[in-house]
JSON list of C-alpha atoms in Angstrom, two decimals:
[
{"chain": "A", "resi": 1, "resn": "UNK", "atom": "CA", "xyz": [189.19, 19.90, -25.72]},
{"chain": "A", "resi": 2, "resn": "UNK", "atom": "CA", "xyz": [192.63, 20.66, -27.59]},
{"chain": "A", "resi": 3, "resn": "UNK", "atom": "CA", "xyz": [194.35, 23.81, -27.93]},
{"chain": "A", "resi": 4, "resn": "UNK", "atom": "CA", "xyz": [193.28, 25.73, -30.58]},
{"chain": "A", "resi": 5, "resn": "UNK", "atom": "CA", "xyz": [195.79, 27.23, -33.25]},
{"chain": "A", "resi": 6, "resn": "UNK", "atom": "CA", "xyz": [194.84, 31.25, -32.39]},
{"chain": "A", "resi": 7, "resn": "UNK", "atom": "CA", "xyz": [192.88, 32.10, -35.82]},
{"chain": "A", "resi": 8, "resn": "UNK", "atom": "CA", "xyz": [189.09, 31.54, -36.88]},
{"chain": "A", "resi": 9, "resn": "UNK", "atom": "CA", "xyz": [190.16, 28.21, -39.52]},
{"chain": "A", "resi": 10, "resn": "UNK", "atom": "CA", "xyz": [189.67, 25.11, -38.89]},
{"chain": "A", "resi": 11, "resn": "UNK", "atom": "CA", "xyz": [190.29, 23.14, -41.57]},
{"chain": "A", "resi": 12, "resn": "UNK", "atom": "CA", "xyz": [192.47, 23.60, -44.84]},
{"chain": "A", "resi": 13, "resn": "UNK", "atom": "CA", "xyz": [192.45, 21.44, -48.06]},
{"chain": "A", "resi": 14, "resn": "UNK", "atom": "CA", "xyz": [194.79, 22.68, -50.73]},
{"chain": "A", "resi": 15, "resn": "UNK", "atom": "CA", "xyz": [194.74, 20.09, -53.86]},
{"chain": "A", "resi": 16, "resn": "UNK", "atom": "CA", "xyz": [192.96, 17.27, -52.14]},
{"chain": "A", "resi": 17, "resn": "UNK", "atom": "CA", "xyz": [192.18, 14.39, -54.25]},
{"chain": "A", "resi": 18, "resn": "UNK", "atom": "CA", "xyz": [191.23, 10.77, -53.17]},
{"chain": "A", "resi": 19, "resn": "UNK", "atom": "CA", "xyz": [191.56, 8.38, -56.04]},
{"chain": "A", "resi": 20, "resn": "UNK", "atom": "CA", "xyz": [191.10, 4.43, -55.80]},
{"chain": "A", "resi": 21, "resn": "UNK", "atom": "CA", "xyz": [191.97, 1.98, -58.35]},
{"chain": "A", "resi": 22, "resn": "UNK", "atom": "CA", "xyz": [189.57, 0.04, -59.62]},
{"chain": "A", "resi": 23, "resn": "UNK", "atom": "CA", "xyz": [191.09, -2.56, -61.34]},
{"chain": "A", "resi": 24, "resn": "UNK", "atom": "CA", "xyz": [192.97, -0.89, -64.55]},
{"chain": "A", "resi": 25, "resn": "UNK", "atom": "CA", "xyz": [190.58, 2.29, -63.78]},
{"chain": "A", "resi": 26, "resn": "UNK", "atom": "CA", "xyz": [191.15, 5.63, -61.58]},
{"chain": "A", "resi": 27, "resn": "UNK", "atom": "CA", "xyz": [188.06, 7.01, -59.28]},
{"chain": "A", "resi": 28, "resn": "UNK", "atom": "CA", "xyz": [188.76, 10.26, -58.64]},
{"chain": "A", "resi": 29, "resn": "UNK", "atom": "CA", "xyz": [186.17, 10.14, -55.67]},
{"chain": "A", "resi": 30, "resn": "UNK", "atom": "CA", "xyz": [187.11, 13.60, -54.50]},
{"chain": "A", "resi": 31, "resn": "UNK", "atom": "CA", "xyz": [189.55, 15.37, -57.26]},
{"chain": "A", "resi": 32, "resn": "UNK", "atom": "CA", "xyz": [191.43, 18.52, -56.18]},
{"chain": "A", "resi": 33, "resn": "UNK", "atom": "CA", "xyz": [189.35, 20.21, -53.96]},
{"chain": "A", "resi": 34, "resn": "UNK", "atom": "CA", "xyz": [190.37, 23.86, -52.55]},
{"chain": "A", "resi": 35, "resn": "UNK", "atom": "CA", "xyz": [188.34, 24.06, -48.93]},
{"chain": "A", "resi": 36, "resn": "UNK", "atom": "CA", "xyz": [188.29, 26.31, -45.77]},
{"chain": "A", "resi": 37, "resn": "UNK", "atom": "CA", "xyz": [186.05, 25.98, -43.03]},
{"chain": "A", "resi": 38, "resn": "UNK", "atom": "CA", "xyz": [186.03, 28.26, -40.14]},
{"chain": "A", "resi": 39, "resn": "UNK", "atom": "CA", "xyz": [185.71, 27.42, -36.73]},
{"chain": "A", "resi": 40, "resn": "UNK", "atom": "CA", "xyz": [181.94, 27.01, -35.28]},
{"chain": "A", "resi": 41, "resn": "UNK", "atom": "CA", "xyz": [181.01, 27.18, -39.21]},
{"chain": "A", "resi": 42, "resn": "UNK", "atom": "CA", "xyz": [177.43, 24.92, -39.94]},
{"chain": "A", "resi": 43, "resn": "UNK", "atom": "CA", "xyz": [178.47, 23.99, -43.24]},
{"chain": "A", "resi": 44, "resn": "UNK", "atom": "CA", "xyz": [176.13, 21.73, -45.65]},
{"chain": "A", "resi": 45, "resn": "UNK", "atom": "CA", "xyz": [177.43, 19.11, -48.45]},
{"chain": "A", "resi": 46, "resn": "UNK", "atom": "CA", "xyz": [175.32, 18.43, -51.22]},
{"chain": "A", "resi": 47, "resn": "UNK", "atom": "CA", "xyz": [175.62, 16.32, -54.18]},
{"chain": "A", "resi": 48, "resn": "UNK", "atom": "CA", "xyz": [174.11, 13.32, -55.64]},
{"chain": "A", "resi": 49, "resn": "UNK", "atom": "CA", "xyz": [175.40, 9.41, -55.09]},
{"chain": "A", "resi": 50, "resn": "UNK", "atom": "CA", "xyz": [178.19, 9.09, -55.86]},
{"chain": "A", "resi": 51, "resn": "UNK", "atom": "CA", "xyz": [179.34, 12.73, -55.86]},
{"chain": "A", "resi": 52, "resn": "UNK", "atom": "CA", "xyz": [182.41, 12.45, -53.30]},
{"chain": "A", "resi": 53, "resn": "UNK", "atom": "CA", "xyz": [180.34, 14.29, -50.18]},
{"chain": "A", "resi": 54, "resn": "UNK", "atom": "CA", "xyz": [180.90, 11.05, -47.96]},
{"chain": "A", "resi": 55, "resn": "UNK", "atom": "CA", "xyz": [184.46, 10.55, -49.01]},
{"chain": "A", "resi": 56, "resn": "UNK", "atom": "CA", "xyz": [185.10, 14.08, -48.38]},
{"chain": "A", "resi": 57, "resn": "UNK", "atom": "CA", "xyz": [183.57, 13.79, -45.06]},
{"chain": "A", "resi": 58, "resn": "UNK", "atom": "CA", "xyz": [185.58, 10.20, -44.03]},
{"chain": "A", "resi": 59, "resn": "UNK", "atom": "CA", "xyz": [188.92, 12.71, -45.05]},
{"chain": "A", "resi": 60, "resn": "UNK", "atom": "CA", "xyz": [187.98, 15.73, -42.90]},
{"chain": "A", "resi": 61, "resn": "UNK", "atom": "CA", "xyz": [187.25, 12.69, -39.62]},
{"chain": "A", "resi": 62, "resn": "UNK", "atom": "CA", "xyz": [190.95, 11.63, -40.34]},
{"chain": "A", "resi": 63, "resn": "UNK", "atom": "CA", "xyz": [188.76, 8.32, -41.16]},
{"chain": "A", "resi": 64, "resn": "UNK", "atom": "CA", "xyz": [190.94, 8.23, -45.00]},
{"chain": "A", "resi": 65, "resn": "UNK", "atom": "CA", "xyz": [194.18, 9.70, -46.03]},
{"chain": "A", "resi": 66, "resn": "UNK", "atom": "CA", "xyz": [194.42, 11.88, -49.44]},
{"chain": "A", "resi": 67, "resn": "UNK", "atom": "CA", "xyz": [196.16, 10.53, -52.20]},
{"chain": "A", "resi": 68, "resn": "UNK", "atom": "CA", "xyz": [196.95, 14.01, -53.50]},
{"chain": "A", "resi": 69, "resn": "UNK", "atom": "CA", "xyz": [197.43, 17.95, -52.00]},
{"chain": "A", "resi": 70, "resn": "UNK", "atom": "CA", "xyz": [197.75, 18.92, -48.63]},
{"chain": "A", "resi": 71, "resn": "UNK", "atom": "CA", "xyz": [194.62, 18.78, -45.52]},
{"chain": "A", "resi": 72, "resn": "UNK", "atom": "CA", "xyz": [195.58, 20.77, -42.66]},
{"chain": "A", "resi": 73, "resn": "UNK", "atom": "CA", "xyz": [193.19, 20.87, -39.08]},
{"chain": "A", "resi": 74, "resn": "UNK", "atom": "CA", "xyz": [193.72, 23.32, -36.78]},
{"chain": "A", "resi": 75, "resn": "UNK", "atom": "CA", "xyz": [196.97, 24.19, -38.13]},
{"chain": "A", "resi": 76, "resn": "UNK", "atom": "CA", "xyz": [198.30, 20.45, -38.42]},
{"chain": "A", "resi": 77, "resn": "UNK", "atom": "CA", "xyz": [199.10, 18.63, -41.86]},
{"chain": "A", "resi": 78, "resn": "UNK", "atom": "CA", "xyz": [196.60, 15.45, -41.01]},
{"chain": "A", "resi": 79, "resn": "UNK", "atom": "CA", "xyz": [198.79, 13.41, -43.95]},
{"chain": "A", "resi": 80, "resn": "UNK", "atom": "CA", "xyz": [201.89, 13.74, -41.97]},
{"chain": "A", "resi": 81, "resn": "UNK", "atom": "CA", "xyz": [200.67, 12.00, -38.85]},
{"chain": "A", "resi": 82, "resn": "UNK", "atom": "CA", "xyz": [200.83, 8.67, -38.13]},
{"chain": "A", "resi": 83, "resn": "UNK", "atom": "CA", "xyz": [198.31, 6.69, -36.79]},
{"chain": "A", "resi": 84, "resn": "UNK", "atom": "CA", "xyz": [198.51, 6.91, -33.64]},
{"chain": "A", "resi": 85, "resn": "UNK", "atom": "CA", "xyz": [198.13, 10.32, -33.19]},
{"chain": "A", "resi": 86, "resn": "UNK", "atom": "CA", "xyz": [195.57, 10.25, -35.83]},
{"chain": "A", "resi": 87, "resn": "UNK", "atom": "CA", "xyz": [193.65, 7.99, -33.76]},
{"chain": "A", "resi": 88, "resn": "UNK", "atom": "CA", "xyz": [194.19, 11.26, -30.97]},
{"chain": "A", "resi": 89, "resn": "UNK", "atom": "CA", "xyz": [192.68, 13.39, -33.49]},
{"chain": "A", "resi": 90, "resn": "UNK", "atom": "CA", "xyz": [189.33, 11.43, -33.96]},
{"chain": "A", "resi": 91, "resn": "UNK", "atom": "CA", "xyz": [188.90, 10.43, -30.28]},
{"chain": "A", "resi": 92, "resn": "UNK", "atom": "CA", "xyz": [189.46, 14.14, -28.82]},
{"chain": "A", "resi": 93, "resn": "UNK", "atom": "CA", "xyz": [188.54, 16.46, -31.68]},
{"chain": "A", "resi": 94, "resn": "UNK", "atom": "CA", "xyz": [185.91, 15.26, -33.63]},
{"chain": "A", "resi": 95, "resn": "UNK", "atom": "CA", "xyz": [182.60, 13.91, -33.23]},
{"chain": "A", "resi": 96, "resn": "UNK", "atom": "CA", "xyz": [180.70, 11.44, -35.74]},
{"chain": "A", "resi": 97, "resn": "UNK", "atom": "CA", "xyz": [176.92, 11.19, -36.80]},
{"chain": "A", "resi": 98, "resn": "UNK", "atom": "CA", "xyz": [175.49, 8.86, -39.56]},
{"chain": "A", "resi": 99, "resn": "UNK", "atom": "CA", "xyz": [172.24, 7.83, -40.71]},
{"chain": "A", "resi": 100, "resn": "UNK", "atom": "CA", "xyz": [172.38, 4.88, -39.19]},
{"chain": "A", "resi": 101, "resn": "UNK", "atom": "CA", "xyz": [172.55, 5.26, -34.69]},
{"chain": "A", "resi": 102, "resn": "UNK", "atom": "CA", "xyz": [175.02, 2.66, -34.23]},
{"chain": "A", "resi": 103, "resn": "UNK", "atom": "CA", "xyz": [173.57, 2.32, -30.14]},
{"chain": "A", "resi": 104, "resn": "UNK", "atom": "CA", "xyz": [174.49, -0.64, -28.42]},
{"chain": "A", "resi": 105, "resn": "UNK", "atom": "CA", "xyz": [171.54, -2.25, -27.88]},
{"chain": "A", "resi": 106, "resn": "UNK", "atom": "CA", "xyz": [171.85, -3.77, -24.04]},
{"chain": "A", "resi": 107, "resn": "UNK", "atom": "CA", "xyz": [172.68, -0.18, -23.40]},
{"chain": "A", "resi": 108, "resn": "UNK", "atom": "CA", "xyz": [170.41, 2.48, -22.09]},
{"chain": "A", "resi": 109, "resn": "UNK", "atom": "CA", "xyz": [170.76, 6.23, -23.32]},
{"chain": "A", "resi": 110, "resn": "UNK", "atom": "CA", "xyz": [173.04, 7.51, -21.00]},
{"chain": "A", "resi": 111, "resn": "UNK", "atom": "CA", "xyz": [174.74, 4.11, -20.88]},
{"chain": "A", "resi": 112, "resn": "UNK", "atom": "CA", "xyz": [175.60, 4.79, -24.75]},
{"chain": "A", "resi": 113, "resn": "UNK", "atom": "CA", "xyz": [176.56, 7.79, -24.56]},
{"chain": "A", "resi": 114, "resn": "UNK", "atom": "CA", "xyz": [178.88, 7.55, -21.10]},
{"chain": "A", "resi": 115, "resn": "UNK", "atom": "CA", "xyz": [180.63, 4.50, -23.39]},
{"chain": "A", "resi": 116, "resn": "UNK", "atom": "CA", "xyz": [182.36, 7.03, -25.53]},
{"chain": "A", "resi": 117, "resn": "UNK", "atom": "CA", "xyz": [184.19, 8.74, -22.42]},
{"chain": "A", "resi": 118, "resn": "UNK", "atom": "CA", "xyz": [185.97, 5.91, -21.21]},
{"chain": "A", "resi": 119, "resn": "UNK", "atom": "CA", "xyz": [188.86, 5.70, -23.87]},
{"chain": "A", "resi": 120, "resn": "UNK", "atom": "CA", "xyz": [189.84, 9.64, -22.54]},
{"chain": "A", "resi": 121, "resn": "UNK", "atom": "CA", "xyz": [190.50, 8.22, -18.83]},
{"chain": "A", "resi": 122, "resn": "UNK", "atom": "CA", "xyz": [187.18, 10.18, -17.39]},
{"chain": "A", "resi": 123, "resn": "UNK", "atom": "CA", "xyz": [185.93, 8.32, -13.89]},
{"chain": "A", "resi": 124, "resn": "UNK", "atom": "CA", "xyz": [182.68, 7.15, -14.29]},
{"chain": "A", "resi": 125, "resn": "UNK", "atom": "CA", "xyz": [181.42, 9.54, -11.79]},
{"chain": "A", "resi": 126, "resn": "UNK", "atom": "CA", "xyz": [182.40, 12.29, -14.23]},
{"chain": "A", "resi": 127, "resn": "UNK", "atom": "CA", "xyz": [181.25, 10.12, -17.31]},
{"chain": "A", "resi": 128, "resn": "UNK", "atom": "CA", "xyz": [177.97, 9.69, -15.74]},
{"chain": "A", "resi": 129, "resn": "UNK", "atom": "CA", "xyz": [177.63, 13.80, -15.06]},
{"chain": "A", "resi": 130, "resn": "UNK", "atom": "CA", "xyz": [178.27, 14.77, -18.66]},
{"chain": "A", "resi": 131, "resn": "UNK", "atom": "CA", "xyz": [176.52, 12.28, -20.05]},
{"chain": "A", "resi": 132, "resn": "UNK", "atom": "CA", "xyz": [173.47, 13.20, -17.99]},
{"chain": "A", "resi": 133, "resn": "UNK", "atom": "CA", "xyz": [174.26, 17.12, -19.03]},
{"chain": "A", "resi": 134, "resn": "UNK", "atom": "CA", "xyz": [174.38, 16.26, -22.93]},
{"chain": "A", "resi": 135, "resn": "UNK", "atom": "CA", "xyz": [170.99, 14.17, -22.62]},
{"chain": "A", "resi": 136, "resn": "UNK", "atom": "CA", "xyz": [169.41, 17.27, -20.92]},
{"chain": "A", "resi": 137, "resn": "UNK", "atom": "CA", "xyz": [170.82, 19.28, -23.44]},
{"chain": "A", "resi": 138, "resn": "UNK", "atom": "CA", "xyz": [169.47, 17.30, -26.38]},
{"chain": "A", "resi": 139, "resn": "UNK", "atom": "CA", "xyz": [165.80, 16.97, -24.72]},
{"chain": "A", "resi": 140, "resn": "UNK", "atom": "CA", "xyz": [166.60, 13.41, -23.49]},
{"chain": "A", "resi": 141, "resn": "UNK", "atom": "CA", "xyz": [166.90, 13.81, -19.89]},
{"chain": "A", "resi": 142, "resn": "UNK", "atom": "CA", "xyz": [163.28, 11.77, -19.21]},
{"chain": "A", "resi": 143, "resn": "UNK", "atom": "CA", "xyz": [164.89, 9.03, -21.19]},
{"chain": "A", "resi": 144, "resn": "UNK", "atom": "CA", "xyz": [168.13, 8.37, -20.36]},
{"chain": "A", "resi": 145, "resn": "UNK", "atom": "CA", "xyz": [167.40, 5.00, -18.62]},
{"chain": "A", "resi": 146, "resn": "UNK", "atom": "CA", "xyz": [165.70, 3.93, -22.06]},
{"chain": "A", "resi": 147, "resn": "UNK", "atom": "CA", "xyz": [166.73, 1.28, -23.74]},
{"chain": "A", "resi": 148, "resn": "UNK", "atom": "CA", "xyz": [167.34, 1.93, -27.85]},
{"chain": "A", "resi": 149, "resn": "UNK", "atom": "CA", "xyz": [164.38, -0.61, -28.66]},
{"chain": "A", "resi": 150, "resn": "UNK", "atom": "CA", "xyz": [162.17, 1.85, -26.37]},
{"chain": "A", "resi": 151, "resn": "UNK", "atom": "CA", "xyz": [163.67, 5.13, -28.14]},
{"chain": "A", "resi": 152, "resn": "UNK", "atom": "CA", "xyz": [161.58, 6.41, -31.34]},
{"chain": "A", "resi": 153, "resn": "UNK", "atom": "CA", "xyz": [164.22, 7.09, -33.95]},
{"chain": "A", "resi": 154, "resn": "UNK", "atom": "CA", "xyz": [164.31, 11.04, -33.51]},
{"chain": "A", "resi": 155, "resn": "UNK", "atom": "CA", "xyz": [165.38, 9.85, -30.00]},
{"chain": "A", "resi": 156, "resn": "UNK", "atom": "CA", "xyz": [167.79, 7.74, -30.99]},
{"chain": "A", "resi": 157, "resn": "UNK", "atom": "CA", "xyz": [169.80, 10.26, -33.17]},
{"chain": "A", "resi": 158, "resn": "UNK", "atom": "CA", "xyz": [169.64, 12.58, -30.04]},
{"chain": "A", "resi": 159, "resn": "UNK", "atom": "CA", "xyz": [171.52, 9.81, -28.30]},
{"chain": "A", "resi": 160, "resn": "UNK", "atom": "CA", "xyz": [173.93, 9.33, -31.02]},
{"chain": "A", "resi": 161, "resn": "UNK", "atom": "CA", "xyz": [174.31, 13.61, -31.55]},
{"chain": "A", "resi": 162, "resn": "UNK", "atom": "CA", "xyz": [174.85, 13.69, -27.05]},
{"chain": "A", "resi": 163, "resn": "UNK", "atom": "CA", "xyz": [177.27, 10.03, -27.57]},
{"chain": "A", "resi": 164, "resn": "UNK", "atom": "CA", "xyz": [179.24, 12.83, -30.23]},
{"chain": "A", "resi": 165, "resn": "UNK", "atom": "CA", "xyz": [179.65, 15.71, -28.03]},
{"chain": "A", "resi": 166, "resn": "UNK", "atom": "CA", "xyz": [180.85, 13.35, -25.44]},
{"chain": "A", "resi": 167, "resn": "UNK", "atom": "CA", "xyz": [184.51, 14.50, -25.36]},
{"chain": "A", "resi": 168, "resn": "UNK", "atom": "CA", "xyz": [183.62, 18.34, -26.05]},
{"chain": "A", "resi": 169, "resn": "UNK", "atom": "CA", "xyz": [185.15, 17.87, -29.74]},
{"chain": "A", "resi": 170, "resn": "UNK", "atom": "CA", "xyz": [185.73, 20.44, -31.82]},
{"chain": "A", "resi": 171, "resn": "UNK", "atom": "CA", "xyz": [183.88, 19.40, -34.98]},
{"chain": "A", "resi": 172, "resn": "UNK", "atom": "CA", "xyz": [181.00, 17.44, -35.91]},
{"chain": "A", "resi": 173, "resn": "UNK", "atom": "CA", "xyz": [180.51, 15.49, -38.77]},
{"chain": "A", "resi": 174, "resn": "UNK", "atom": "CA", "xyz": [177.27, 14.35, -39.88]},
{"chain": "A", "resi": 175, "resn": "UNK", "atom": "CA", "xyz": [176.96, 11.48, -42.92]},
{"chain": "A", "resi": 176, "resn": "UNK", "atom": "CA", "xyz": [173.01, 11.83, -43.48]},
{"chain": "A", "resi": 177, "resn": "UNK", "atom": "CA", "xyz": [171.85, 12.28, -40.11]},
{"chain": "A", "resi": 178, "resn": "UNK", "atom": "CA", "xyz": [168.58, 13.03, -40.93]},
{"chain": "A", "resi": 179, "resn": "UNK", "atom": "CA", "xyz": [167.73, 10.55, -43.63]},
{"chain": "A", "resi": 180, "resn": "UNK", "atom": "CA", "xyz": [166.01, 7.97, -41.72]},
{"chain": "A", "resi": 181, "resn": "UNK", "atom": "CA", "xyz": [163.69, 10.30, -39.96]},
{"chain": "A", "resi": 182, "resn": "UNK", "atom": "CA", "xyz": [159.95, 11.65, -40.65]},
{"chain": "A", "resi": 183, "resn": "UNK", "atom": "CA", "xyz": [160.47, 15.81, -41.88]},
{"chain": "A", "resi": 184, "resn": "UNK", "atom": "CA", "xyz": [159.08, 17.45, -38.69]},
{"chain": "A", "resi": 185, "resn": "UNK", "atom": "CA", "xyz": [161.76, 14.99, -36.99]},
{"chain": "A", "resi": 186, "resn": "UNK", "atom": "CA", "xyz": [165.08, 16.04, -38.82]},
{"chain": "A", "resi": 187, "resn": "UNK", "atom": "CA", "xyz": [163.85, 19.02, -38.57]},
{"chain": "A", "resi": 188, "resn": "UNK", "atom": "CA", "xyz": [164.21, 18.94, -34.47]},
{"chain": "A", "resi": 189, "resn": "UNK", "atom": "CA", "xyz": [167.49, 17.16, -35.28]},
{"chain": "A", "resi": 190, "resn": "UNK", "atom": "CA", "xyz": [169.25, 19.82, -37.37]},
{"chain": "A", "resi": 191, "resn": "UNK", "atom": "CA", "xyz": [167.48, 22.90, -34.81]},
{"chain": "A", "resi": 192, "resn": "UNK", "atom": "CA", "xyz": [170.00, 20.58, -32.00]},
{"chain": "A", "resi": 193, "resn": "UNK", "atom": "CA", "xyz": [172.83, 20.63, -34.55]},
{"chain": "A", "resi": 194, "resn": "UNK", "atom": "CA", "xyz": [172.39, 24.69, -34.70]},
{"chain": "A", "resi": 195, "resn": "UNK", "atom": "CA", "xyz": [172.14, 24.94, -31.54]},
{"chain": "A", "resi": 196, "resn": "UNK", "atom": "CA", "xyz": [174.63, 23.18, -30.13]},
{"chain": "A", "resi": 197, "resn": "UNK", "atom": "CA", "xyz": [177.05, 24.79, -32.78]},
{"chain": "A", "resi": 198, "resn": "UNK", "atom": "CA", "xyz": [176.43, 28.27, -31.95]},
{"chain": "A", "resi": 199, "resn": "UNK", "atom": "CA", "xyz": [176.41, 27.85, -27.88]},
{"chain": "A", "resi": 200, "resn": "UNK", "atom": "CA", "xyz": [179.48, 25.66, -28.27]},
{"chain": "A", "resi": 201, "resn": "UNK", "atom": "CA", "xyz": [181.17, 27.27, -31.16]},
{"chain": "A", "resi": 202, "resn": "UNK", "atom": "CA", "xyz": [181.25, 23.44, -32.31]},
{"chain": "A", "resi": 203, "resn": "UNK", "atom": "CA", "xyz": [182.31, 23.32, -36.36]},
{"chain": "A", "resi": 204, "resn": "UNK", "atom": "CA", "xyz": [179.10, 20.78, -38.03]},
{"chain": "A", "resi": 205, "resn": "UNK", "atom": "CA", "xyz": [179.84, 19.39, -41.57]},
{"chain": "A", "resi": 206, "resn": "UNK", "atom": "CA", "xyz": [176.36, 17.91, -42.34]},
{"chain": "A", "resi": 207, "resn": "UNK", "atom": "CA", "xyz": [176.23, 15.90, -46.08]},
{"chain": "A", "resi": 208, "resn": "UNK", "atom": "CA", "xyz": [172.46, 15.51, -47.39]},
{"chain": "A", "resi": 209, "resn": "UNK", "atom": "CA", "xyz": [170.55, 15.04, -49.75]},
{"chain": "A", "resi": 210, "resn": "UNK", "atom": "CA", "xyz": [167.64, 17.34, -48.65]},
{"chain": "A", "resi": 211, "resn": "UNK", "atom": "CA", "xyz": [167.54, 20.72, -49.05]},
{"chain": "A", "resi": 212, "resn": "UNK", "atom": "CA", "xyz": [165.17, 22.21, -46.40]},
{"chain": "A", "resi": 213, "resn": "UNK", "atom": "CA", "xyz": [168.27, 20.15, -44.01]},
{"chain": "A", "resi": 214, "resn": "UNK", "atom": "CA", "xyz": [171.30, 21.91, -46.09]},
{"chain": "A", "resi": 215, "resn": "UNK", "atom": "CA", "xyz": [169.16, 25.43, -46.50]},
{"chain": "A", "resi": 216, "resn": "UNK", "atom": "CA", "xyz": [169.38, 25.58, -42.52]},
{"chain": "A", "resi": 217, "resn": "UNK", "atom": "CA", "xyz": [173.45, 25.49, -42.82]},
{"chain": "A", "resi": 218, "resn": "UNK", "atom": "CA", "xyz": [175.00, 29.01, -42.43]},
{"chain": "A", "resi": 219, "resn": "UNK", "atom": "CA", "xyz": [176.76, 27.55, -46.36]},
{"chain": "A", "resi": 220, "resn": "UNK", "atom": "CA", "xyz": [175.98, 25.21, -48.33]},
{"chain": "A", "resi": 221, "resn": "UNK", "atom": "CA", "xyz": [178.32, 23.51, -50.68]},
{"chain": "A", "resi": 222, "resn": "UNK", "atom": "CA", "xyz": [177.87, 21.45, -53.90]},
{"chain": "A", "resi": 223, "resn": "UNK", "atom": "CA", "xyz": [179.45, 18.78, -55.19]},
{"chain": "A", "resi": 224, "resn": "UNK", "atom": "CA", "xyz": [179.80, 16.35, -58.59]},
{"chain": "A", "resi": 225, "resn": "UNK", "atom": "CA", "xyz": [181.76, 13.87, -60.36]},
{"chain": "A", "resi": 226, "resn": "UNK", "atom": "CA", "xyz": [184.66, 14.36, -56.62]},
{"chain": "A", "resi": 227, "resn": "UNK", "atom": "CA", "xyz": [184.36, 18.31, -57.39]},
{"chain": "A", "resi": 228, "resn": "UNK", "atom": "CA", "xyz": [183.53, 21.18, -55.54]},
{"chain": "A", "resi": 229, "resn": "UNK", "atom": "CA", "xyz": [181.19, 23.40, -57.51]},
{"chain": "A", "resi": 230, "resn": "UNK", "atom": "CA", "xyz": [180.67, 26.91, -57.30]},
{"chain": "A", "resi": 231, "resn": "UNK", "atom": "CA", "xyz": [180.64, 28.26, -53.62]},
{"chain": "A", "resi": 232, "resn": "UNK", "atom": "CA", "xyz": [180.24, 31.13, -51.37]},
{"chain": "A", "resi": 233, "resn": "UNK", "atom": "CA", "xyz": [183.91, 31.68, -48.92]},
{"chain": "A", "resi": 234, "resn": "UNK", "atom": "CA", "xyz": [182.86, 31.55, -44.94]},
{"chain": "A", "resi": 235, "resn": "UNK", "atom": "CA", "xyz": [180.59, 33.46, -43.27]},
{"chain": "A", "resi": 236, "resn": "UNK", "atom": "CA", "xyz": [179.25, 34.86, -47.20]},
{"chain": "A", "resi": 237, "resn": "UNK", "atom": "CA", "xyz": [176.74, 32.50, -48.01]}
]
């Protein structure tokens, strides 16, 4: 885990658009957003298709560059890196969930999740230690010799939420996590996500659609037409 920058913010976003051309026509996907987001915040994005929330979330993983304003994380202007230490950014700092698992299938659980370590240098006697600490930690520890095709799909999004954590990252972001589960399911899911936030001080920026999932955040933000609407500051919602 990096060195933090000595205050409670993590993020930044002062005048961040994201506009693609389309042809002779401007999407303002996400259009001069003001944003702060505290360290071990659980923080919720709502909005409907085709709102911004998952181009919002690709900017805050270092995943897209803003066309527009200024996106700092932990104290460091992400649009004046380059990409290699971008790439530093994702691989140490920040964990990604989606809706979809993305497992390796000829891989078991703790296989999939040990995977993620190597690109930091870790031995694989130290790999195979955290890996089997995050599986324990997710209720997994019975099934990390599981193949995916033997994992329900609750189970699989533990193994993809442990694969996340793998290199202790600071933040978590979460692209629908929970939208190709059953409701008691995602319910389990986002009760890890808490969890895990508030033992590890870990930042989560979950986007959904559901709000029983987003009314479990600690704030929830809204968004339409690549705008933020209304919202509660940290730690008021």
């Amino acid at each position: 885990m990096s060195e933090t920058n000595g205050n409670g913010k993590l993020y930044k976003l002062d005048n961040v658009s994201r506009v693609f051309r389309v042809g002779s026509q401007e999407v303002r996907a996400v259009d001069a957003i003001d944003l702060d987001i505290d360290r071990g915040e659980f923080v919720a994005v709502q909005g409907p298709s085709g709102s911004g929330k998952s181009t919002l979330l690709q900017l805050l993983g270092a995943l897209d560059k803003p066309t527009g304003g200024s996106l700092s994380f932990d104290g460091r202007e992400l649009t004046k890196l380059g990409q290699g230490d971008l790439t530093k950014v994702r691989s140490r700092d920040i964990g990604f969930i989606f809706q979809t698992f993305n497992l390796i299938p000829t891989l078991t659980a703790e296989e999939n999740v040990e995977l993620a370590m190597v690109p930091i240098g870790l031995n694989r006697g130290k790999r195979r230690a955290r890996g089997t600490d995050l599986l324990e930690q997710v209720g997994l520890a019975s099934r990390s010799k599981h193949l995916p095709s033997k994992l329900s799909g609750g189970e699989q999004q533990r193994v993809a939420i442990a694969r996340a954590l793998a290199n202790e990252p600071r933040v978590l972001l979460a692209d629908e996590p929970t939208g190709n589960l059953d409701s008691q399911t995602a319910d389990e899911v986002v009760a890890i996500l808490r969890k895990l936030s508030a033992e590890r001080d870990v930042t989560v920026v979950l986007v959904t659609h559901a709000d029983e999932v987003a009314q479990r955040a600690s704030r929830r933000l809204r968004m339409r037409d690549g705008k933020l609407l209304d919202q509660p500051a940290p730690g008021l919602s």
